[in-house]
Short mmCIF file of C-alpha atoms in Angstrom, two decimals:
data_model
loop_
_atom_site.label_atom_id
_atom_site.label_comp_id
_atom_site.label_asym_id
_atom_site.label_seq_id
_atom_site.Cartn_x
_atom_site.Cartn_y
_atom_site.Cartn_z
CA MET A 23 99.55 85.22 89.85
CA ARG A 24 97.81 82.83 87.44
CA TYR A 25 94.53 84.79 87.52
CA SER A 26 96.05 88.05 86.33
CA LEU A 27 98.63 86.50 84.01
CA LEU A 28 96.04 84.40 82.14
CA VAL A 29 93.06 86.78 82.19
CA GLY A 30 93.32 87.54 78.49
CA SER A 31 96.05 90.03 77.65
CA LYS A 32 96.79 90.99 74.05
CA ARG A 33 100.35 89.65 74.58
CA VAL A 34 101.86 92.58 72.69
CA ARG A 35 105.14 92.40 74.64
CA PRO A 36 105.81 88.67 74.16
CA ALA A 37 104.91 89.04 70.48
CA LEU A 38 107.43 91.88 70.14
CA CYS A 39 110.11 89.87 71.93
CA LEU A 40 109.64 86.83 69.71
CA ALA A 41 109.40 88.92 66.53
CA ALA A 42 112.68 90.67 67.36
CA ARG A 43 114.31 87.30 67.98
CA GLU A 44 112.96 86.06 64.62
CA LEU A 45 114.41 89.10 62.88
CA VAL A 46 117.99 88.60 64.11
CA GLY A 47 118.15 84.80 63.91
CA GLY A 48 118.14 81.78 66.20
CA ASN A 49 115.01 79.96 67.32
CA ASP A 50 112.15 80.38 69.79
CA SER A 51 113.81 78.38 72.60
CA MET A 52 116.22 81.31 72.98
CA ALA A 53 113.61 83.99 73.66
CA MET A 54 110.45 82.21 74.83
CA PRO A 55 111.31 82.46 78.57
CA ALA A 56 112.13 86.16 78.08
CA ALA A 57 108.85 86.66 76.20
CA CYS A 58 106.98 85.12 79.15
CA ALA A 59 109.08 87.20 81.56
CA VAL A 60 108.12 90.55 80.02
CA GLU A 61 104.45 89.53 80.20
CA LYS A 62 104.93 88.69 83.90
CA ILE A 63 106.48 92.10 84.51
CA HIS A 64 103.65 93.78 82.62
CA THR A 65 101.07 91.86 84.66
CA MET A 66 102.86 92.74 87.91
CA SER A 67 102.73 96.42 87.01
CA LEU A 68 99.00 96.21 86.23
CA ILE A 69 98.22 94.44 89.53
CA HIS A 70 100.10 97.09 91.53
CA ASP A 71 98.72 99.97 89.40
CA ASP A 72 95.16 98.85 90.11
CA LEU A 73 95.60 98.85 93.92
CA PRO A 74 93.39 101.21 95.94
CA CYS A 75 96.46 103.22 96.98
CA MET A 76 97.40 103.68 93.31
CA ASP A 77 94.79 104.00 90.52
CA ASN A 78 92.07 102.21 92.53
CA ASP A 79 90.64 100.33 89.57
CA ASN A 80 88.06 97.55 89.83
CA LEU A 81 88.04 96.41 86.23
CA ARG A 82 90.90 95.19 84.05
CA ARG A 83 90.65 93.29 80.79
CA GLY A 84 86.93 93.00 81.43
CA LYS A 85 87.40 91.16 84.75
CA PRO A 86 87.57 92.20 88.40
CA THR A 87 91.09 93.34 89.30
CA ASN A 88 93.41 91.15 91.37
CA HIS A 89 92.84 92.85 94.73
CA ILE A 90 89.06 92.72 94.27
CA VAL A 91 89.28 88.93 93.92
CA PHE A 92 92.13 88.08 96.31
CA GLY A 93 92.47 91.05 98.63
CA GLU A 94 95.03 93.86 98.64
CA ASP A 95 97.67 91.97 100.60
CA VAL A 96 97.73 89.03 98.22
CA ALA A 97 97.66 91.40 95.22
CA VAL A 98 100.83 93.15 96.44
CA LEU A 99 102.50 89.78 96.98
CA ALA A 100 101.33 88.31 93.67
CA GLY A 101 102.99 91.25 91.93
CA ASP A 102 106.21 90.79 93.88
CA ALA A 103 106.31 87.07 93.08
CA LEU A 104 105.64 87.70 89.37
CA LEU A 105 108.50 90.18 89.31
CA ALA A 106 110.90 87.65 90.81
CA PHE A 107 109.49 84.81 88.69
CA ALA A 108 110.28 86.78 85.52
CA PHE A 109 113.99 86.79 86.37
CA GLU A 110 113.89 83.17 87.52
CA HIS A 111 112.32 82.11 84.24
CA ILE A 112 114.97 83.83 82.12
CA ALA A 113 117.84 82.54 84.27
CA VAL A 114 116.62 78.95 84.55
CA SER A 115 114.74 78.24 81.30
CA THR A 116 116.57 80.09 78.50
CA LEU A 117 118.10 77.51 76.16
CA ASN A 118 120.84 77.67 73.52
CA VAL A 119 122.06 81.14 74.53
CA SER A 120 125.47 81.99 75.98
CA PRO A 121 125.34 82.87 79.70
CA ALA A 122 126.94 86.24 78.85
CA ARG A 123 123.91 87.19 76.74
CA ILE A 124 121.53 85.95 79.45
CA VAL A 125 123.27 88.19 82.00
CA GLN A 126 122.97 91.10 79.56
CA ALA A 127 119.24 90.37 79.15
CA VAL A 128 118.71 90.27 82.93
CA GLY A 129 120.35 93.70 83.26
CA GLU A 130 118.21 95.14 80.43
CA LEU A 131 114.97 93.83 81.88
CA ALA A 132 115.79 95.05 85.37
CA ARG A 133 116.57 98.54 84.07
CA ALA A 134 113.22 98.63 82.25
CA ILE A 135 111.39 98.13 85.56
CA GLY A 136 113.12 100.16 88.25
CA ALA A 137 113.99 103.73 89.07
CA GLU A 138 114.96 104.42 85.43
CA GLY A 139 112.07 102.43 84.03
CA LEU A 140 108.39 101.94 84.65
CA VAL A 141 108.55 102.81 88.34
CA ALA A 142 110.09 106.18 87.42
CA GLY A 143 107.21 106.86 85.03
CA LYS A 144 104.63 105.82 87.57
CA VAL A 145 106.07 107.99 90.35
CA VAL A 146 106.17 111.11 88.16
CA ASP A 147 102.66 110.24 86.94
CA ILE A 148 101.32 110.01 90.51
CA ARG A 149 103.03 113.23 91.54
CA SER A 150 101.58 115.03 88.48
CA GLU A 151 97.94 114.05 88.98
CA GLY A 152 95.66 117.06 89.11
CA LEU A 153 98.52 119.48 88.40
CA SER A 154 97.57 121.96 85.70
CA GLU A 155 101.09 122.83 84.53
CA VAL A 156 102.10 119.40 83.18
CA GLY A 157 103.56 120.04 79.74
CA LEU A 158 104.36 117.87 76.76
CA GLU A 159 107.90 117.17 77.94
CA LYS A 160 106.79 115.76 81.29
CA LEU A 161 103.98 113.80 79.65
CA GLU A 162 106.50 112.21 77.33
CA PHE A 163 108.80 111.38 80.26
CA ILE A 164 105.90 109.64 81.98
CA HIS A 165 104.89 107.62 78.94
CA VAL A 166 108.41 106.75 77.85
CA HIS A 167 109.05 105.32 81.31
CA LYS A 168 105.62 103.94 82.22
CA THR A 169 105.03 102.18 78.93
CA ALA A 170 107.80 102.46 76.37
CA LYS A 171 110.66 101.13 78.55
CA LEU A 172 109.09 97.70 78.96
CA LEU A 173 108.17 97.47 75.27
CA GLU A 174 111.78 98.43 74.57
CA GLY A 175 112.91 95.75 77.00
CA ALA A 176 110.78 93.16 75.23
CA VAL A 177 112.27 93.96 71.82
CA VAL A 178 115.85 94.34 73.05
CA LEU A 179 115.70 91.06 74.99
CA GLY A 180 114.52 89.25 71.87
CA ALA A 181 117.33 90.82 69.86
CA ILE A 182 120.03 90.06 72.46
CA LEU A 183 118.94 86.48 73.12
CA GLY A 184 118.45 85.75 69.41
CA GLY A 185 122.11 86.62 68.84
CA GLY A 186 121.70 90.07 67.25
CA THR A 187 124.74 92.28 66.60
CA ASP A 188 125.15 95.49 68.65
CA LYS A 189 124.02 97.49 65.62
CA GLU A 190 120.89 95.36 65.17
CA VAL A 191 120.07 95.66 68.87
CA GLU A 192 120.36 99.46 68.73
CA LYS A 193 118.14 99.77 65.64
CA LEU A 194 115.51 97.61 67.29
CA ARG A 195 115.83 99.66 70.47
CA LYS A 196 114.92 102.79 68.50
CA TYR A 197 112.02 100.99 66.83
CA ALA A 198 110.81 99.94 70.28
CA ARG A 199 111.07 103.46 71.72
CA ASP A 200 108.90 104.81 68.92
CA ILE A 201 106.21 102.16 69.22
CA GLY A 202 106.35 102.42 73.01
CA LEU A 203 105.36 106.06 72.84
CA LEU A 204 102.93 105.24 70.00
CA PHE A 205 101.29 102.66 72.25
CA GLN A 206 100.58 105.24 74.94
CA VAL A 207 99.40 107.97 72.57
CA VAL A 208 96.87 105.49 71.15
CA ASP A 209 95.89 104.44 74.69
CA ASP A 210 95.17 108.08 75.56
CA ILE A 211 93.09 108.49 72.40
CA LEU A 212 91.10 105.30 73.07
CA ASP A 213 90.42 106.37 76.66
CA VAL A 214 88.43 109.40 75.45
CA THR A 215 86.90 107.92 72.29
CA LYS A 216 85.74 104.42 73.37
CA SER A 217 83.34 102.98 75.96
CA SER A 218 84.34 100.79 78.94
CA GLN A 219 82.71 97.84 77.20
CA GLU A 220 84.73 98.35 74.02
CA LEU A 221 87.97 98.72 76.03
CA GLY A 222 87.41 95.95 78.60
CA LYS A 223 88.52 98.47 81.23
CA THR A 224 87.11 101.65 82.73
CA ALA A 225 86.96 104.31 79.99
CA GLY A 226 87.27 108.04 80.58
CA LYS A 227 89.49 107.45 83.62
CA ASP A 228 91.96 110.10 82.51
CA LEU A 229 89.22 112.71 82.21
CA VAL A 230 87.73 111.85 85.61
CA ALA A 231 91.16 111.90 87.30
CA ASP A 232 92.02 115.06 85.35
CA ASN A 233 95.16 113.29 84.09
CA VAL A 234 97.24 115.03 81.49
CA THR A 235 97.04 113.17 78.15
CA TYR A 236 97.98 113.75 74.52
CA PRO A 237 94.37 114.52 73.48
CA LYS A 238 94.18 117.04 76.32
CA LEU A 239 97.43 118.79 75.34
CA LEU A 240 97.23 118.45 71.54
CA GLY A 241 93.60 117.66 70.76
CA ILE A 242 92.44 114.41 69.16
CA LYS A 243 93.42 115.34 65.61
CA LYS A 244 97.02 116.32 66.37
CA SER A 245 97.36 113.30 68.68
CA ARG A 246 96.38 111.06 65.77
CA GLU A 247 98.93 112.82 63.53
CA PHE A 248 101.63 112.32 66.18
CA ALA A 249 100.73 108.61 66.36
CA GLU A 250 101.05 108.37 62.59
CA LYS A 251 104.49 110.03 62.70
CA LEU A 252 105.75 107.64 65.40
CA ASN A 253 104.49 104.63 63.44
CA LYS A 254 106.40 105.78 60.34
CA GLU A 255 109.59 106.45 62.30
CA ALA A 256 109.39 103.04 63.95
CA GLN A 257 108.99 101.26 60.63
CA GLY A 258 111.88 103.32 59.24
CA GLN A 259 114.24 101.64 61.73
CA LEU A 260 113.44 98.29 60.11
CA ALA A 261 114.50 99.42 56.62
CA GLY A 262 117.89 97.69 56.71
CA PHE A 263 116.52 94.26 57.61
CA ASP A 264 115.20 91.46 55.38
CA PRO A 265 111.65 92.72 54.58
CA GLU A 266 110.10 89.27 54.94
CA LYS A 267 111.54 88.81 58.44
CA ALA A 268 110.67 92.39 59.40
CA ALA A 269 107.02 91.89 58.41
CA PRO A 270 105.81 90.82 61.90
CA LEU A 271 107.34 93.92 63.54
CA ILE A 272 105.78 96.15 60.86
CA ALA A 273 102.45 94.42 61.44
CA LEU A 274 102.82 94.94 65.21
CA ALA A 275 103.50 98.65 64.75
CA ASN A 276 100.39 98.92 62.59
CA TYR A 277 98.39 96.85 65.09
CA ILE A 278 99.41 99.20 67.91
CA ALA A 279 98.62 102.25 65.78
CA TYR A 280 95.21 101.08 64.60
CA ARG A 281 93.94 98.94 67.51
CA GLN A 282 90.43 99.66 68.77
CA ASN A 283 90.85 98.52 72.40
CA MET B 5 114.37 103.42 98.14
CA ARG B 6 117.32 105.17 99.77
CA TYR B 7 115.39 105.97 102.95
CA SER B 8 114.51 102.37 103.74
CA LEU B 9 117.73 100.85 102.44
CA LEU B 10 119.94 103.12 104.54
CA VAL B 11 117.81 103.45 107.67
CA GLY B 12 120.15 101.32 109.78
CA SER B 13 119.74 97.60 109.16
CA LYS B 14 121.98 95.07 110.89
CA ARG B 15 123.14 93.94 107.40
CA VAL B 16 123.01 90.29 108.45
CA ARG B 17 122.31 89.08 104.89
CA PRO B 18 125.17 90.97 103.19
CA ALA B 19 127.51 89.83 105.98
CA LEU B 20 126.44 86.21 105.39
CA CYS B 21 126.93 86.55 101.63
CA LEU B 22 130.42 88.00 101.97
CA ALA B 23 131.43 85.50 104.66
CA ALA B 24 130.34 82.58 102.45
CA ARG B 25 132.35 84.05 99.56
CA GLU B 26 135.37 84.39 101.89
CA LEU B 27 135.04 80.75 102.92
CA VAL B 28 135.14 79.31 99.39
CA GLY B 29 137.73 81.65 97.87
CA GLY B 30 137.91 84.58 95.46
CA ASN B 31 137.61 88.22 96.49
CA ASP B 32 134.94 90.71 97.48
CA SER B 33 134.42 92.12 93.95
CA MET B 34 132.76 88.79 93.11
CA ALA B 35 130.05 88.93 95.75
CA MET B 36 129.68 92.58 96.79
CA PRO B 37 126.88 93.36 94.26
CA ALA B 38 125.06 90.19 95.37
CA ALA B 39 125.50 91.17 99.02
CA CYS B 40 123.90 94.54 98.24
CA ALA B 41 121.19 92.80 96.21
CA VAL B 42 120.03 90.56 99.07
CA GLU B 43 119.82 93.62 101.32
CA LYS B 44 117.70 95.35 98.66
CA ILE B 45 115.36 92.35 98.51
CA HIS B 46 115.15 92.27 102.31
CA THR B 47 114.34 96.00 102.38
CA MET B 48 111.70 95.57 99.68
CA SER B 49 110.02 92.83 101.70
CA LEU B 50 109.99 95.04 104.81
CA ILE B 51 108.50 98.01 102.95
CA HIS B 52 105.70 95.86 101.53
CA ASP B 53 105.19 93.97 104.83
CA ASP B 54 104.67 97.25 106.67
CA LEU B 55 101.91 98.49 104.31
CA PRO B 56 98.46 99.11 105.82
CA CYS B 57 97.02 96.23 103.76
CA MET B 58 99.67 93.88 105.20
CA ASP B 59 101.03 94.23 108.77
CA ASN B 60 100.12 97.94 109.03
CA ASP B 61 103.25 98.91 110.92
CA ASN B 62 104.29 102.51 111.62
CA LEU B 63 107.71 101.85 113.08
CA ARG B 64 110.68 100.00 111.62
CA ARG B 65 114.29 100.12 112.77
CA GLY B 66 113.26 102.91 115.11
CA LYS B 67 112.02 105.14 112.28
CA PRO B 68 108.64 105.79 110.61
CA THR B 69 107.95 103.17 107.95
CA ASN B 70 108.25 103.98 104.26
CA HIS B 71 104.54 104.53 103.56
CA ILE B 72 104.24 106.83 106.59
CA VAL B 73 106.93 109.08 105.12
CA PHE B 74 106.24 108.79 101.37
CA GLY B 75 102.68 107.51 101.05
CA GLU B 76 101.41 104.02 100.25
CA ASP B 77 101.67 104.39 96.48
CA VAL B 78 105.33 105.36 96.54
CA ALA B 79 106.06 102.64 99.13
CA VAL B 80 104.66 99.96 96.81
CA LEU B 81 106.73 101.35 93.93
CA ALA B 82 109.90 101.75 96.00
CA GLY B 83 109.66 98.06 96.85
CA ASP B 84 109.13 97.10 93.21
CA ALA B 85 112.10 99.19 92.10
CA LEU B 86 114.36 97.76 94.82
CA LEU B 87 113.40 94.25 93.70
CA ALA B 88 114.35 95.01 90.11
CA PHE B 89 117.46 96.95 91.17
CA ALA B 90 118.74 93.88 93.03
CA PHE B 91 118.83 91.87 89.82
CA GLU B 92 120.24 94.79 87.85
CA HIS B 93 123.05 95.19 90.35
CA ILE B 94 124.07 91.52 90.16
CA ALA B 95 123.85 91.42 86.38
CA VAL B 96 125.66 94.69 85.71
CA SER B 97 128.19 95.06 88.56
CA THR B 98 129.46 91.57 89.41
CA LEU B 99 133.15 91.38 88.48
CA ASN B 100 135.57 88.49 87.92
CA VAL B 101 132.86 85.82 87.85
CA SER B 102 131.91 83.66 84.85
CA PRO B 103 128.54 84.63 83.31
CA ALA B 104 127.35 81.05 83.91
CA ARG B 105 127.73 81.51 87.67
CA ILE B 106 126.03 84.91 87.53
CA VAL B 107 123.05 83.32 85.75
CA GLN B 108 122.96 80.61 88.43
CA ALA B 109 123.01 83.29 91.13
CA VAL B 110 120.12 85.20 89.49
CA GLY B 111 118.04 82.00 89.44
CA GLU B 112 118.82 81.28 93.11
CA LEU B 113 117.92 84.78 94.26
CA ALA B 114 114.69 84.84 92.25
CA ARG B 115 113.62 81.50 93.75
CA ALA B 116 114.26 82.84 97.25
CA ILE B 117 111.74 85.64 96.68
CA GLY B 118 108.78 84.27 94.75
CA ALA B 119 106.07 81.65 95.08
CA GLU B 120 108.54 79.13 96.57
CA GLY B 121 110.30 81.74 98.68
CA LEU B 122 109.40 84.64 100.89
CA VAL B 123 106.13 85.43 99.16
CA ALA B 124 104.98 81.84 99.84
CA GLY B 125 105.78 82.26 103.53
CA LYS B 126 104.03 85.60 103.71
CA VAL B 127 100.86 84.34 102.00
CA VAL B 128 100.55 81.34 104.33
CA ASP B 129 101.31 83.66 107.26
CA ILE B 130 98.54 86.08 106.26
CA ARG B 131 96.07 83.27 105.73
CA SER B 132 96.92 81.77 109.15
CA GLU B 133 96.43 84.94 111.20
CA GLY B 134 93.98 84.44 114.03
CA LEU B 135 93.54 80.73 113.24
CA SER B 136 93.80 78.62 116.39
CA GLU B 137 94.84 75.35 114.74
CA VAL B 138 98.21 76.45 113.30
CA GLY B 139 100.68 73.71 114.28
CA LEU B 140 104.45 73.48 114.45
CA GLU B 141 104.70 72.17 110.87
CA LYS B 142 102.86 75.14 109.36
CA LEU B 143 104.76 77.58 111.58
CA GLU B 144 108.01 76.11 110.30
CA PHE B 145 106.80 76.38 106.68
CA ILE B 146 106.04 80.05 107.26
CA HIS B 147 109.40 80.81 108.83
CA VAL B 148 111.46 78.75 106.41
CA HIS B 149 109.90 80.66 103.53
CA LYS B 150 109.42 84.09 105.07
CA THR B 151 112.88 84.35 106.57
CA ALA B 152 115.17 81.39 105.96
CA LYS B 153 114.96 81.34 102.15
CA LEU B 154 116.50 84.77 101.73
CA LEU B 155 119.22 84.06 104.29
CA GLU B 156 119.86 80.84 102.35
CA GLY B 157 119.95 82.88 99.15
CA ALA B 158 122.51 85.26 100.67
CA VAL B 159 124.84 82.43 101.68
CA VAL B 160 124.39 80.39 98.50
CA LEU B 161 124.98 83.44 96.27
CA GLY B 162 128.23 84.14 98.11
CA ALA B 163 129.30 80.51 97.68
CA ILE B 164 128.37 80.35 93.98
CA LEU B 165 129.93 83.68 93.04
CA GLY B 166 133.06 83.00 95.10
CA GLY B 167 133.67 79.88 93.00
CA GLY B 168 132.58 77.21 95.50
CA THR B 169 132.26 73.56 94.46
CA ASP B 170 128.78 71.98 94.34
CA LYS B 171 129.56 70.17 97.58
CA GLU B 172 130.63 73.38 99.33
CA VAL B 173 127.52 75.17 98.08
CA GLU B 174 125.27 72.42 99.46
CA LYS B 175 126.94 72.41 102.89
CA LEU B 176 126.56 76.16 103.11
CA ARG B 177 122.94 75.84 101.98
CA LYS B 178 122.25 73.55 104.97
CA TYR B 179 124.06 75.93 107.31
CA ALA B 180 121.92 78.78 105.96
CA ARG B 181 118.66 76.85 106.40
CA ASP B 182 119.47 76.21 110.05
CA ILE B 183 120.40 79.78 110.84
CA GLY B 184 117.41 81.00 108.84
CA LEU B 185 115.03 79.15 111.11
CA LEU B 186 117.19 80.11 114.10
CA PHE B 187 116.82 83.76 113.11
CA GLN B 188 113.04 83.58 113.22
CA VAL B 189 112.85 81.57 116.45
CA VAL B 190 114.99 84.24 118.12
CA ASP B 191 112.80 86.98 116.56
CA ASP B 192 109.71 85.35 118.07
CA ILE B 193 111.39 85.16 121.48
CA LEU B 194 112.53 88.79 121.33
CA ASP B 195 109.02 89.94 120.35
CA VAL B 196 107.63 88.71 123.69
CA THR B 197 110.63 89.41 125.94
CA LYS B 198 111.80 92.88 124.82
CA SER B 199 110.32 96.39 124.68
CA SER B 200 109.67 98.41 121.48
CA GLN B 201 112.52 100.71 122.46
CA GLU B 202 114.96 97.83 122.84
CA LEU B 203 113.88 96.32 119.49
CA GLY B 204 113.59 99.53 117.44
CA LYS B 205 110.25 98.21 116.20
CA THR B 206 106.84 97.59 117.75
CA ALA B 207 107.18 94.81 120.34
CA GLY B 208 104.44 92.38 121.28
CA LYS B 209 102.95 92.57 117.74
CA ASP B 210 102.59 88.80 117.58
CA LEU B 211 100.62 88.68 120.81
CA VAL B 212 98.34 91.55 119.77
CA ALA B 213 97.72 90.02 116.34
CA ASP B 214 97.31 86.59 117.96
CA ASN B 215 100.01 85.29 115.59
CA VAL B 216 101.27 81.78 116.13
CA THR B 217 104.91 81.83 117.31
CA TYR B 218 107.44 79.41 118.75
CA PRO B 219 107.02 80.78 122.31
CA LYS B 220 103.26 80.35 121.95
CA LEU B 221 103.53 76.74 120.75
CA LEU B 222 106.55 75.58 122.77
CA GLY B 223 106.91 78.09 125.60
CA ILE B 224 109.95 80.36 126.03
CA LYS B 225 112.19 77.70 127.56
CA LYS B 226 111.72 75.08 124.83
CA SER B 227 111.97 77.79 122.17
CA ARG B 228 115.38 78.72 123.56
CA GLU B 229 116.45 75.05 123.54
CA PHE B 230 115.32 74.74 119.92
CA ALA B 231 117.35 77.84 119.02
CA GLU B 232 120.39 76.28 120.72
CA LYS B 233 119.94 73.05 118.71
CA LEU B 234 119.70 74.93 115.41
CA ASN B 235 122.82 76.94 116.21
CA LYS B 236 124.77 73.72 116.89
CA GLU B 237 123.52 72.05 113.70
CA ALA B 238 124.40 75.10 111.63
CA GLN B 239 127.94 75.22 112.99
CA GLY B 240 128.25 71.46 112.39
CA GLN B 241 127.93 72.09 108.63
CA LEU B 242 131.09 74.16 108.76
CA ALA B 243 133.20 71.36 110.26
CA GLY B 244 134.89 70.39 106.97
CA PHE B 245 136.12 73.92 106.18
CA ASP B 246 139.30 75.73 107.24
CA PRO B 247 138.40 76.81 110.82
CA GLU B 248 139.99 80.22 110.43
CA LYS B 249 137.97 81.02 107.32
CA ALA B 250 134.80 79.56 108.87
CA ALA B 251 135.14 81.81 111.93
CA PRO B 252 132.97 84.68 110.56
CA LEU B 253 130.08 82.31 109.76
CA ILE B 254 130.37 80.74 113.23
CA ALA B 255 130.38 84.22 114.74
CA LEU B 256 127.30 85.15 112.67
CA ALA B 257 125.43 82.06 113.87
CA ASN B 258 126.25 83.01 117.45
CA TYR B 259 125.30 86.63 116.78
CA ILE B 260 121.90 85.54 115.45
CA ALA B 261 121.39 83.16 118.39
CA TYR B 262 122.35 85.63 121.11
CA ARG B 263 121.29 89.00 119.65
CA GLN B 264 119.20 91.26 121.88
CA ASN B 265 117.28 93.18 119.19
#
């Protein structure tokens, strides 16, 4: 659990969670356990994704994947324990938040993971591999669920636990949906334009596996235009907030849009 | 998820959860989502346990295991989604309980699963396979974590959500620990004394895998005496409660002790 959690992630999800909390009010004690929890969920999903029966990947964040180091059995279990630990951490360590909001956060996070969340995206992804007729709609379903739902969860948890109003939570949810899709479009672009060394993970995987991607369906140029559009839409959701407090979320959207690995 | 959840479990954990709720007060709406949640967690652990990289089992509850029917990748994901769904169900569907108690229940359930719960037991179990020097202490650690923790979680969740006092919760926790260990001792005995057909799962697995078990360490006779002792201790914890309301938990202890599959 420690190996994969501490192997050097970019911590995009925790940063989003804490920035959303900052935007609506309160202090870090309210959202820090949730920020750690979304990173645990993300790490769990990477460990299980990398398994031989899934994507069969040996390299992640520039290091050998969990099952290469600890064996497949322990990798499955490490993911399970991280999943449970995420909920434990929110339930036990969240401070200065009403229990009603903590319960709401638990429900949100759980939904982001399961059969309407990242597992849904992954299952459709697996079942679509090598199929030639995967269109833009299905690709978006996969990405919204595989990637965007957890980014949405991170932002919404920060907003709920920081004491945001329903209206604030919904605006931030829309922001998160846009950058969630943005994140994956950029990932697809990087996979075909960067080397393994630059990425810290195996490059060109999508091409080798004949996965459907945005560059494959739209070409690189139109994929980049779509990314630009999503970035603008996301930042548009932040228009009603105090610009100074919204700055970190704007910076994160730009970071996701313009990252090089 | 549906296939494994509905394939015909004995529903011991939900029954324990609801019986504990009944004993301390309230009504079923308080603990029914939690009762379903512990069954989801149990099912998740079975799906992952049966994987080729774990116990590599083809038969469970008399039916082909999840990965045999749906493939290993989907089996891993079905387990993950069931784990998340358990927490979602408690957070979203529990009625007539204060949010503070729901948060407490989420923490308890999460602890029963992770690195201090069933995953801990499974990891030590895996790492002990084929070792000759596994003693009674380590065997008990494995069983307490692999089996008893979730049974404890089931009972404690029922007691918390039903509105039990701290003292009532702790008595029921002790009861659950005893029957948790009892459950596994009986499982070990059944594995060497019953056929696959009688059990609805592959019999003699422990012998084939050279797993350490109570019958192996103590012999069948002493294992049965130990089971008897645990049953008595468990029922002793219920002495202070209304005998009529305690009857289902006494019956469940006897059911676990004297079950034939």
